Coordinates of C-alpha atoms in Angstrom, one line a residue:
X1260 CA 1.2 8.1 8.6
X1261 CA 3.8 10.1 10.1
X1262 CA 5.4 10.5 6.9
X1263 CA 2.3 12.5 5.7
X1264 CA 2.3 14.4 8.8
X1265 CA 5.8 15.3 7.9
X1266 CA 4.8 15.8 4.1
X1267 CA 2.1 18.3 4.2
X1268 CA 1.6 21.8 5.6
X1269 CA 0.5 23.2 7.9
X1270 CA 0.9 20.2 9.7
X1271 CA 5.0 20.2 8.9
X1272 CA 4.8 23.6 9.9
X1273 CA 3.0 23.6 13.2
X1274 CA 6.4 20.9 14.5
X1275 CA 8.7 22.3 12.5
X1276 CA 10.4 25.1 15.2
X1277 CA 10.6 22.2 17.3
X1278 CA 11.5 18.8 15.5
X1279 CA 12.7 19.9 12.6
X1280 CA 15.4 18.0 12.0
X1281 CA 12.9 14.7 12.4
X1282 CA 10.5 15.8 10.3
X1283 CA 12.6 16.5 7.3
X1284 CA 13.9 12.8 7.7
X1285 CA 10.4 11.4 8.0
X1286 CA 9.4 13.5 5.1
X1287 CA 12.7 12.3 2.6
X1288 CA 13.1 8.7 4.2
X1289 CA 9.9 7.2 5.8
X1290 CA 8.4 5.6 2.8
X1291 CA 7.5 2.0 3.2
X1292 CA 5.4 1.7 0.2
X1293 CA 8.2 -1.3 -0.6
X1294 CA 7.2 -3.4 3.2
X1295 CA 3.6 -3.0 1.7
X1296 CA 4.4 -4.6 -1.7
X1297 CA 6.9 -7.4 -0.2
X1298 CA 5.0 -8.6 2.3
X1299 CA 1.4 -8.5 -0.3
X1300 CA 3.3 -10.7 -2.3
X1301 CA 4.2 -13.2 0.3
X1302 CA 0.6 -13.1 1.7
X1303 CA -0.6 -13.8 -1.5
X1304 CA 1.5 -16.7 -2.2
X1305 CA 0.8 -18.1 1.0
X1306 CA -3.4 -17.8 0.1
X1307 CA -3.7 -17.9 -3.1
X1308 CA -1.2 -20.4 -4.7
X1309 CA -2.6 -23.5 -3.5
X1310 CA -5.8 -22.8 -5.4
X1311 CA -7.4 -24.1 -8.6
X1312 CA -7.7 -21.4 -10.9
X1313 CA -10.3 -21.0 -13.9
X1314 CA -11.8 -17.9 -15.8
X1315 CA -14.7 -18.3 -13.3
X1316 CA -12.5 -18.0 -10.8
X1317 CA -10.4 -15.0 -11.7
X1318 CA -14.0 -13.0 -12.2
X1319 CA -15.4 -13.9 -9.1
X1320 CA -11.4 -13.2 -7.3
X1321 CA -11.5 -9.6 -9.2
X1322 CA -14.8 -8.9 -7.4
X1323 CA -13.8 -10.1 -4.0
X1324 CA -10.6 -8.4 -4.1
X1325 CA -12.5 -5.1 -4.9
X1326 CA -14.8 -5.4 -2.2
X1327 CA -11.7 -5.9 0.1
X1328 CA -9.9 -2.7 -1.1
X1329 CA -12.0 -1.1 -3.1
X1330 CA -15.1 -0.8 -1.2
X1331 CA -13.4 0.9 1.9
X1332 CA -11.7 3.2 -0.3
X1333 CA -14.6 4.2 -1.9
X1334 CA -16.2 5.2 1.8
X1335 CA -13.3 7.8 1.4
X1336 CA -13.4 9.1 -1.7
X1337 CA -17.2 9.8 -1.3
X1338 CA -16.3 11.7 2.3
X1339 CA -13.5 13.7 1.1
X1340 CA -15.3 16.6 -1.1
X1341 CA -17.1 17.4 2.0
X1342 CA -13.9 17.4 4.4
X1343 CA -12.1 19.5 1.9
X1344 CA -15.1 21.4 1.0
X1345 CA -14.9 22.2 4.8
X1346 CA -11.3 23.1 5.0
X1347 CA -11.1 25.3 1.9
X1348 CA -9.9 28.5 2.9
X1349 CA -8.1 27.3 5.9
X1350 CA -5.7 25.0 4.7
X1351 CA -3.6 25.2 1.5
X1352 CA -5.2 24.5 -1.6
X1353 CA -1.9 23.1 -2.2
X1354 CA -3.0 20.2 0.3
X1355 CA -6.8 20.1 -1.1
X1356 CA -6.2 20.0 -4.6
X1357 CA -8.7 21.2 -6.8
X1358 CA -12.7 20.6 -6.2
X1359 CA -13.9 17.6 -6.9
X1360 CA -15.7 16.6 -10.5
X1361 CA -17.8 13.7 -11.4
X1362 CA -15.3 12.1 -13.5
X1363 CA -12.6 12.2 -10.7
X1364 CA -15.1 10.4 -8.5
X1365 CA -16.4 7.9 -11.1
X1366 CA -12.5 7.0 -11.8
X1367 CA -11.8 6.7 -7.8
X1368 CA -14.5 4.0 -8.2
X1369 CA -12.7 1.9 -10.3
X1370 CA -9.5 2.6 -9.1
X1371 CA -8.1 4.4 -12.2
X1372 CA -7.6 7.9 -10.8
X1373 CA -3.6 7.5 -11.5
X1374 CA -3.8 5.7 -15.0
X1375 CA -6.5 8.2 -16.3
X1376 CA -4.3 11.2 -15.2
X1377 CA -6.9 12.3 -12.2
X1378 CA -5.6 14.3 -9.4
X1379 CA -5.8 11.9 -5.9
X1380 CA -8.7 13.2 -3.8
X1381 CA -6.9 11.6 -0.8
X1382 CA -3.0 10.9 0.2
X1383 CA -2.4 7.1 -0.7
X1384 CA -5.1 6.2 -2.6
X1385 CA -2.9 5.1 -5.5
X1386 CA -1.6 2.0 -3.5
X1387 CA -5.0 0.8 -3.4
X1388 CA -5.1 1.0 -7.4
X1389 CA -1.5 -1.0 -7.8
X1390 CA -2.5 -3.7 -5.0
X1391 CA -5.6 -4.5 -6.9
X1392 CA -3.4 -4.7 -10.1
X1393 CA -1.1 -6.5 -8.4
X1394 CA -3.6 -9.6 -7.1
X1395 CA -5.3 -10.0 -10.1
X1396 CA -2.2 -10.3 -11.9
X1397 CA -0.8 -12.7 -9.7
X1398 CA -4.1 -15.1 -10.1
X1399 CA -4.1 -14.2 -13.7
X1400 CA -0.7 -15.8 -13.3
X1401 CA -1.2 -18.7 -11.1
X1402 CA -4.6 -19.7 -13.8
X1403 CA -1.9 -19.5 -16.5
X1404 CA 0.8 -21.7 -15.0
X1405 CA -2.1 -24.1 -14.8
X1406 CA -3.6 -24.1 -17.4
X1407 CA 0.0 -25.0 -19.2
X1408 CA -0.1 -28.3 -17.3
X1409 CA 3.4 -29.5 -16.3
X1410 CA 5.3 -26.5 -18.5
X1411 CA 3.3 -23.8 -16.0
X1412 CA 6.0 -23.5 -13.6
X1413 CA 8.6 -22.8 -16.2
X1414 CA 6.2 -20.4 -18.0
X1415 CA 4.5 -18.2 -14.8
X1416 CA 8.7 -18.1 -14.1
X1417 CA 9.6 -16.9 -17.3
X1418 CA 6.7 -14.4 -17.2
X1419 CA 7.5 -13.3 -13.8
X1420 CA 11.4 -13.2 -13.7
X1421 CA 11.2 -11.3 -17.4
X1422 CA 8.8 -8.7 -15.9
X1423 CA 10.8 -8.0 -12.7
X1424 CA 14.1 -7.5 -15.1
X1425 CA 12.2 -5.4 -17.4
X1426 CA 11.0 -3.2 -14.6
X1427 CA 13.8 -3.2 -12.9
X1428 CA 16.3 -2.0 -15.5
X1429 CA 14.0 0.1 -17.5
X1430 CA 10.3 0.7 -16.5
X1431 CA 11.1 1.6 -12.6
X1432 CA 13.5 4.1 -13.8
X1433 CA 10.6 6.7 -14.7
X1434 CA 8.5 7.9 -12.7
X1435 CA 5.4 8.4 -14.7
X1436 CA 5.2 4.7 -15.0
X1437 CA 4.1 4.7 -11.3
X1438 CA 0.2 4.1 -12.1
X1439 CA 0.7 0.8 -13.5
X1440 CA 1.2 -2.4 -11.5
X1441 CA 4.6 -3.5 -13.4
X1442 CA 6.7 -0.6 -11.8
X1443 CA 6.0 -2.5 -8.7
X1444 CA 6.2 -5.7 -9.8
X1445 CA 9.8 -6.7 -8.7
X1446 CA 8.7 -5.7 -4.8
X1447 CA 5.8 -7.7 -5.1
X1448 CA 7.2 -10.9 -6.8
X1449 CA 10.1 -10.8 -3.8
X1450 CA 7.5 -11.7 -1.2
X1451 CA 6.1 -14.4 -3.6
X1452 CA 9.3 -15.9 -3.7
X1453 CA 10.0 -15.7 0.1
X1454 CA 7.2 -18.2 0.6
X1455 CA 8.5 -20.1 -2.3
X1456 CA 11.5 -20.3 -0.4
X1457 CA 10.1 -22.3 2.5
X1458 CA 10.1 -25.2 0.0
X1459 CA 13.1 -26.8 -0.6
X1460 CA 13.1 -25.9 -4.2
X1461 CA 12.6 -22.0 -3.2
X1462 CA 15.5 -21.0 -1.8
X1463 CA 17.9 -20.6 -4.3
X1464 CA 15.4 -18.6 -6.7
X1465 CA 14.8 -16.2 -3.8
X1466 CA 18.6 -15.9 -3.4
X1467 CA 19.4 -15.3 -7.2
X1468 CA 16.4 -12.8 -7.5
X1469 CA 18.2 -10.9 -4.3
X1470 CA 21.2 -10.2 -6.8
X1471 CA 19.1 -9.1 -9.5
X1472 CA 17.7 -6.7 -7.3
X1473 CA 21.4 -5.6 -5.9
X1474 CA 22.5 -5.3 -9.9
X1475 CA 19.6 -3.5 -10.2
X1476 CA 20.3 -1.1 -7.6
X1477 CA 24.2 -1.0 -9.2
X1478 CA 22.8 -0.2 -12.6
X1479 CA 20.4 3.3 -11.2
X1480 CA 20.9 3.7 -7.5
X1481 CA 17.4 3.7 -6.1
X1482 CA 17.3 2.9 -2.1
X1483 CA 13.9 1.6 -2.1
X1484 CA 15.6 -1.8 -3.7
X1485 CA 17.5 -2.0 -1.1
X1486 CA 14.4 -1.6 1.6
X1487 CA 13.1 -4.2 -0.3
X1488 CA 16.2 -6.7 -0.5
X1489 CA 16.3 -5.8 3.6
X1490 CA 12.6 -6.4 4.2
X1491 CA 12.2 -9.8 1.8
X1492 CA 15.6 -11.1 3.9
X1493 CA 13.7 -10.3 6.8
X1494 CA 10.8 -12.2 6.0
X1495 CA 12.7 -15.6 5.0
X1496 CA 14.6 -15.3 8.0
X1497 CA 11.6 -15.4 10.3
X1498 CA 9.9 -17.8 8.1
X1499 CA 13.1 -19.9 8.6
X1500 CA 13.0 -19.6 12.7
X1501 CA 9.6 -19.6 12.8
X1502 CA 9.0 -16.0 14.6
X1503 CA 5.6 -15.4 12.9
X1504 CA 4.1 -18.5 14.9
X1505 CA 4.8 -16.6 18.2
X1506 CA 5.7 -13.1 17.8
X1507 CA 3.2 -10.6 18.0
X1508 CA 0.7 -12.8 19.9
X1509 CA -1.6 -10.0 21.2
X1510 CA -1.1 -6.6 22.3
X1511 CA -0.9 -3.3 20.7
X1512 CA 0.8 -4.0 18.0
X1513 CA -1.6 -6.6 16.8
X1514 CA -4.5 -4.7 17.7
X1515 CA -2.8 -1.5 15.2
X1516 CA -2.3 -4.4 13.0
X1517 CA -6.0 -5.2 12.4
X1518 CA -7.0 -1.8 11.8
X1519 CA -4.1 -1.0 9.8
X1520 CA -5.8 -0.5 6.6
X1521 CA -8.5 1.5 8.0
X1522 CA -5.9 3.7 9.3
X1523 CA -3.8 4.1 6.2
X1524 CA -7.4 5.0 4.6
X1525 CA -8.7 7.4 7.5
X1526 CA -5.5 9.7 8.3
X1527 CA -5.1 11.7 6.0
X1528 CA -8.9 13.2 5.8
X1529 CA -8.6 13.0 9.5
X1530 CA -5.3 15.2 9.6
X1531 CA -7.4 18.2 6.8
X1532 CA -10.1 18.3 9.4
X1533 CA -7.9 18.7 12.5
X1534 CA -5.7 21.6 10.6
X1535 CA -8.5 23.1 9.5
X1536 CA -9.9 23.0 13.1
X1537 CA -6.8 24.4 14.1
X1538 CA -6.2 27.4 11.6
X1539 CA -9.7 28.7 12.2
X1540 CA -9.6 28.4 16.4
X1541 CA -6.0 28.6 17.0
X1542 CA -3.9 30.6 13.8
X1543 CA -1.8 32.1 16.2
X1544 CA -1.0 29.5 18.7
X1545 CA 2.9 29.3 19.2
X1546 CA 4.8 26.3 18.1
X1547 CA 4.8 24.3 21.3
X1548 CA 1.1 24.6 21.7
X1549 CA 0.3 24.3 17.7
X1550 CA 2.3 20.8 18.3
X1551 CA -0.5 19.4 20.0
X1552 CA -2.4 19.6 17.0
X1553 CA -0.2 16.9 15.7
X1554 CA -1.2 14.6 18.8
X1555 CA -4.8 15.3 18.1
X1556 CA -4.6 14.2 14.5
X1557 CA -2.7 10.9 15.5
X1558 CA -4.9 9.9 18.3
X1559 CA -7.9 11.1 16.4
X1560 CA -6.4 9.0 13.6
X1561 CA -6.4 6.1 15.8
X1562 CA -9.7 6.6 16.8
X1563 CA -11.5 6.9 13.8
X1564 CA -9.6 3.8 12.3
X1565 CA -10.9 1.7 14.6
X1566 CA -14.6 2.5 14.3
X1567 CA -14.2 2.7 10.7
X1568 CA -12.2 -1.1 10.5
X1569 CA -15.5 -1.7 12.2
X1570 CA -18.2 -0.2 10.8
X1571 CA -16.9 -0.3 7.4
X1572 CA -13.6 -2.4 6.4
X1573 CA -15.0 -5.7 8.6
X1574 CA -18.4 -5.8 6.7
X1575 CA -16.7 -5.1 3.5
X1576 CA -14.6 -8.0 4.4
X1577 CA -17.3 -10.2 4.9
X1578 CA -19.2 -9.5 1.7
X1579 CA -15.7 -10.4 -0.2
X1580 CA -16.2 -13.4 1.1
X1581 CA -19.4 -14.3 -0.5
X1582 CA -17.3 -14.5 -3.5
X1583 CA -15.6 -17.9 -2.5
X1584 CA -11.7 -16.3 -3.0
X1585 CA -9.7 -16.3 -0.3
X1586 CA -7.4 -12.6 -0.7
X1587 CA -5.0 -10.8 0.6

C-alpha cells in the first residue's frame, strides 16, 4: 500500500516536499509481490498436498478458488468506473487510465485483463490473475503426481524443477511475460518446497533449489530473487523453531492480517477518491497540510477494508467453501 502511495501522483506529490527521500525508496524498493508468491506456495502445500486429486476435483477447486479471489475482485472492478468516473478531471488521467469498455470488464471477470492486453482498471489486480494461475496449476500438479502412481513424485519434480529453471534463466528475464503464471513460478514453488522441507526428505531440495535461485540471480541480476531466497529462509527457519505456533497470537497485526486481502483490493480506489476529494476542496493546500491527505487515504483504507473483509471477502469465503476444496 504504501508503495502505491509512493507510486502515483498526486498522492507522491502532496509528501513529496517533505519525505522525499522515503518516498522515492518506497516507490523503487517496496515491492513485495515475491513474500506474496513464497508464502502462497507454502500455504498451499500445507492445504492442498495432502488431498486426493481427480478431474472432479480440479473443476470443483477452480471454482472455489475463483470465488475466494475472484469474486472480491470482481466487487472492485464493477466499483471502479464510477470512482474514476468521479475523479476524472481532478486527478491525472495518467492514474485513471482510459474509460472503461465492456470488454475490459468482461476480461476483469475472468481474470484475463493482463493476458488479453487490457489496461488494469485497478492497481494490483494482476496478482489476483497469477495467484489463480498459480493454484490451479499446483492441483493440476499434485492430480498428476497421482495419477502416475509411485513415479508421481519424480514426475511433478521433474515438471516443477524444469519450469522454475526455464523461468528463471529465460522467461523471468522479459518483462512482457509477466501475465502468465510461469514468470512466477520459481517464487511460488520456493514456498512449496519450504513445507516440503519440514519432512526429513525436504530439506536438502529446498537447499539445492536456494542455489539455483543464487545462480540465477548470478546469471541476470534481479533483486527480487534474492527477496525471495531471504523470505523462503525465513520461512524454514521459523518452521524449524516453531514461531508460527506462537507468534502473532492476537493483536493488530493479526487483526491487519485477516483483512489483508480486502485491503490490498480496497486502497487503491480508496486513495482516487481521497485525491480527488482533495484536488477539488483543497488544490492549494501547502505541503504539510496536503500530507494529511495521505493519513486520510491510509486510515480510510483501513477502514473500508475491514467492512469490505466483511461484507464482501468473508461471504465470498464461505460460498468457496460449498465447493468441498480447501484453498489458499
Amino acid at each position: 500500500m504504501f508503495h502505491h502511495f509512493a507510486l502515483y501522483v498526486p498522492s507522491s506529490d502532496w509528501a513529496a516536499p517533505l519525505r522525499g527521500g522515503v518516498l522515492d525508496w518506497l516507490a523503487e524498493y517496496a515491492r513485495t509481490t515475491q513474500v506474496f508468491f513464497v508464502v502462497g506456495g507454502y500455504v498451499a502445500a500445507r492445504t492442498l498436498g495432502s488431498r486426493d486429486w481427480t478431474l472432479s476435483h480440479l473443476g470443483r477447486f477452480a471454482l472455489q478458488r475463483y470465488c475466494r479471489l475472484g469474486l472480491p475482485c470482481l466487487a472492485i472492478v464493477f466499483v471502479m468506473p464510477a470512482i474514476i468516473g468521479f475523479a476524472r478531471g481532478w486527478v491525472d488521467d495518467e492514474l485513471l487510465g482510459q474509460p472503461a469498455t465492456l470488454e475490459q470488464l468482461v476480461a476483469h471477470a475472468f481474470l484475463l485483463q493482463d493476458i488479453l492486453g487490457y489496461e488494469a482498471l485497478s492497481a494490483g489486480l494482476w496478482f489476483v490473475g497469477i495467484s489463480f494461475q498459480l493454484g490451479i496449476a499446483y492441483a493440476l500438479g499434485l492430480a498428476l503426481q497421482q495419477g502416475c502412481g509411485r513415479f508421481g513424485q519424480a514426475v511433478f519434480a521433474l515438471l516443477a524443477w524444469g519450469a522454475a529453471a526455464y523461468a528463471l534463466f529465460h522467461f523471468n528475464l522479459d518483462a512482457a511475460g509477466d501475465a502468465w503464471a510461469l514468470y512466477f513460478w520459481p517464487y511460488f514453488y520456493l514456498g512449496v518446497l519450504v513445507q516440503k522441507a519440514s519432512r526429513l526428505d525436504g530439506k536438502a531440495e529446498f537447499w539445492v533449489f536456494q542455489g539455483l535461485l543464487l545462480c540465477a540471480a548470478l546469471f541476470a541480476w534481479r533483486w527480487r530473487l534474492l527477496m525471495a531466497m531471504a523470505v523462503g529462509l525465513l520461512l524454514y527457519v521459523a518452521q524449524r523453531a516453531g514461531w508460527g505456533r506462537v507468534w502473532p497470537n492476537g493483536g493488530v497485526l493479526t487483526g491487519i492480517g485477516r483483512i489483508s486481502y480486502s485491503l490490498f483490493l480496497v486502497h487503491f480506489p480508496v486513495l482516487v477518491l481521497v485525491s480527488a476529494v482533495w484536488a477539488r476542496f483543497s488544490p492549494d493546500w501547502p505541503a504539510a497540510a496536503a500530507v494529511t491527505g495521505l493519513a486520510v487515504a491510509f486510515t480510510g483504507s483501513l477502514a473500508v477494508a475491514w467492512g469490505f473483509h466483511r461484507w464482501v471477502e468473508s461471504p465470498a469465503a464461505r460460498l468457496s467453501r460449498r465447493f468441498g476444496a480447501v484453498g489458499t
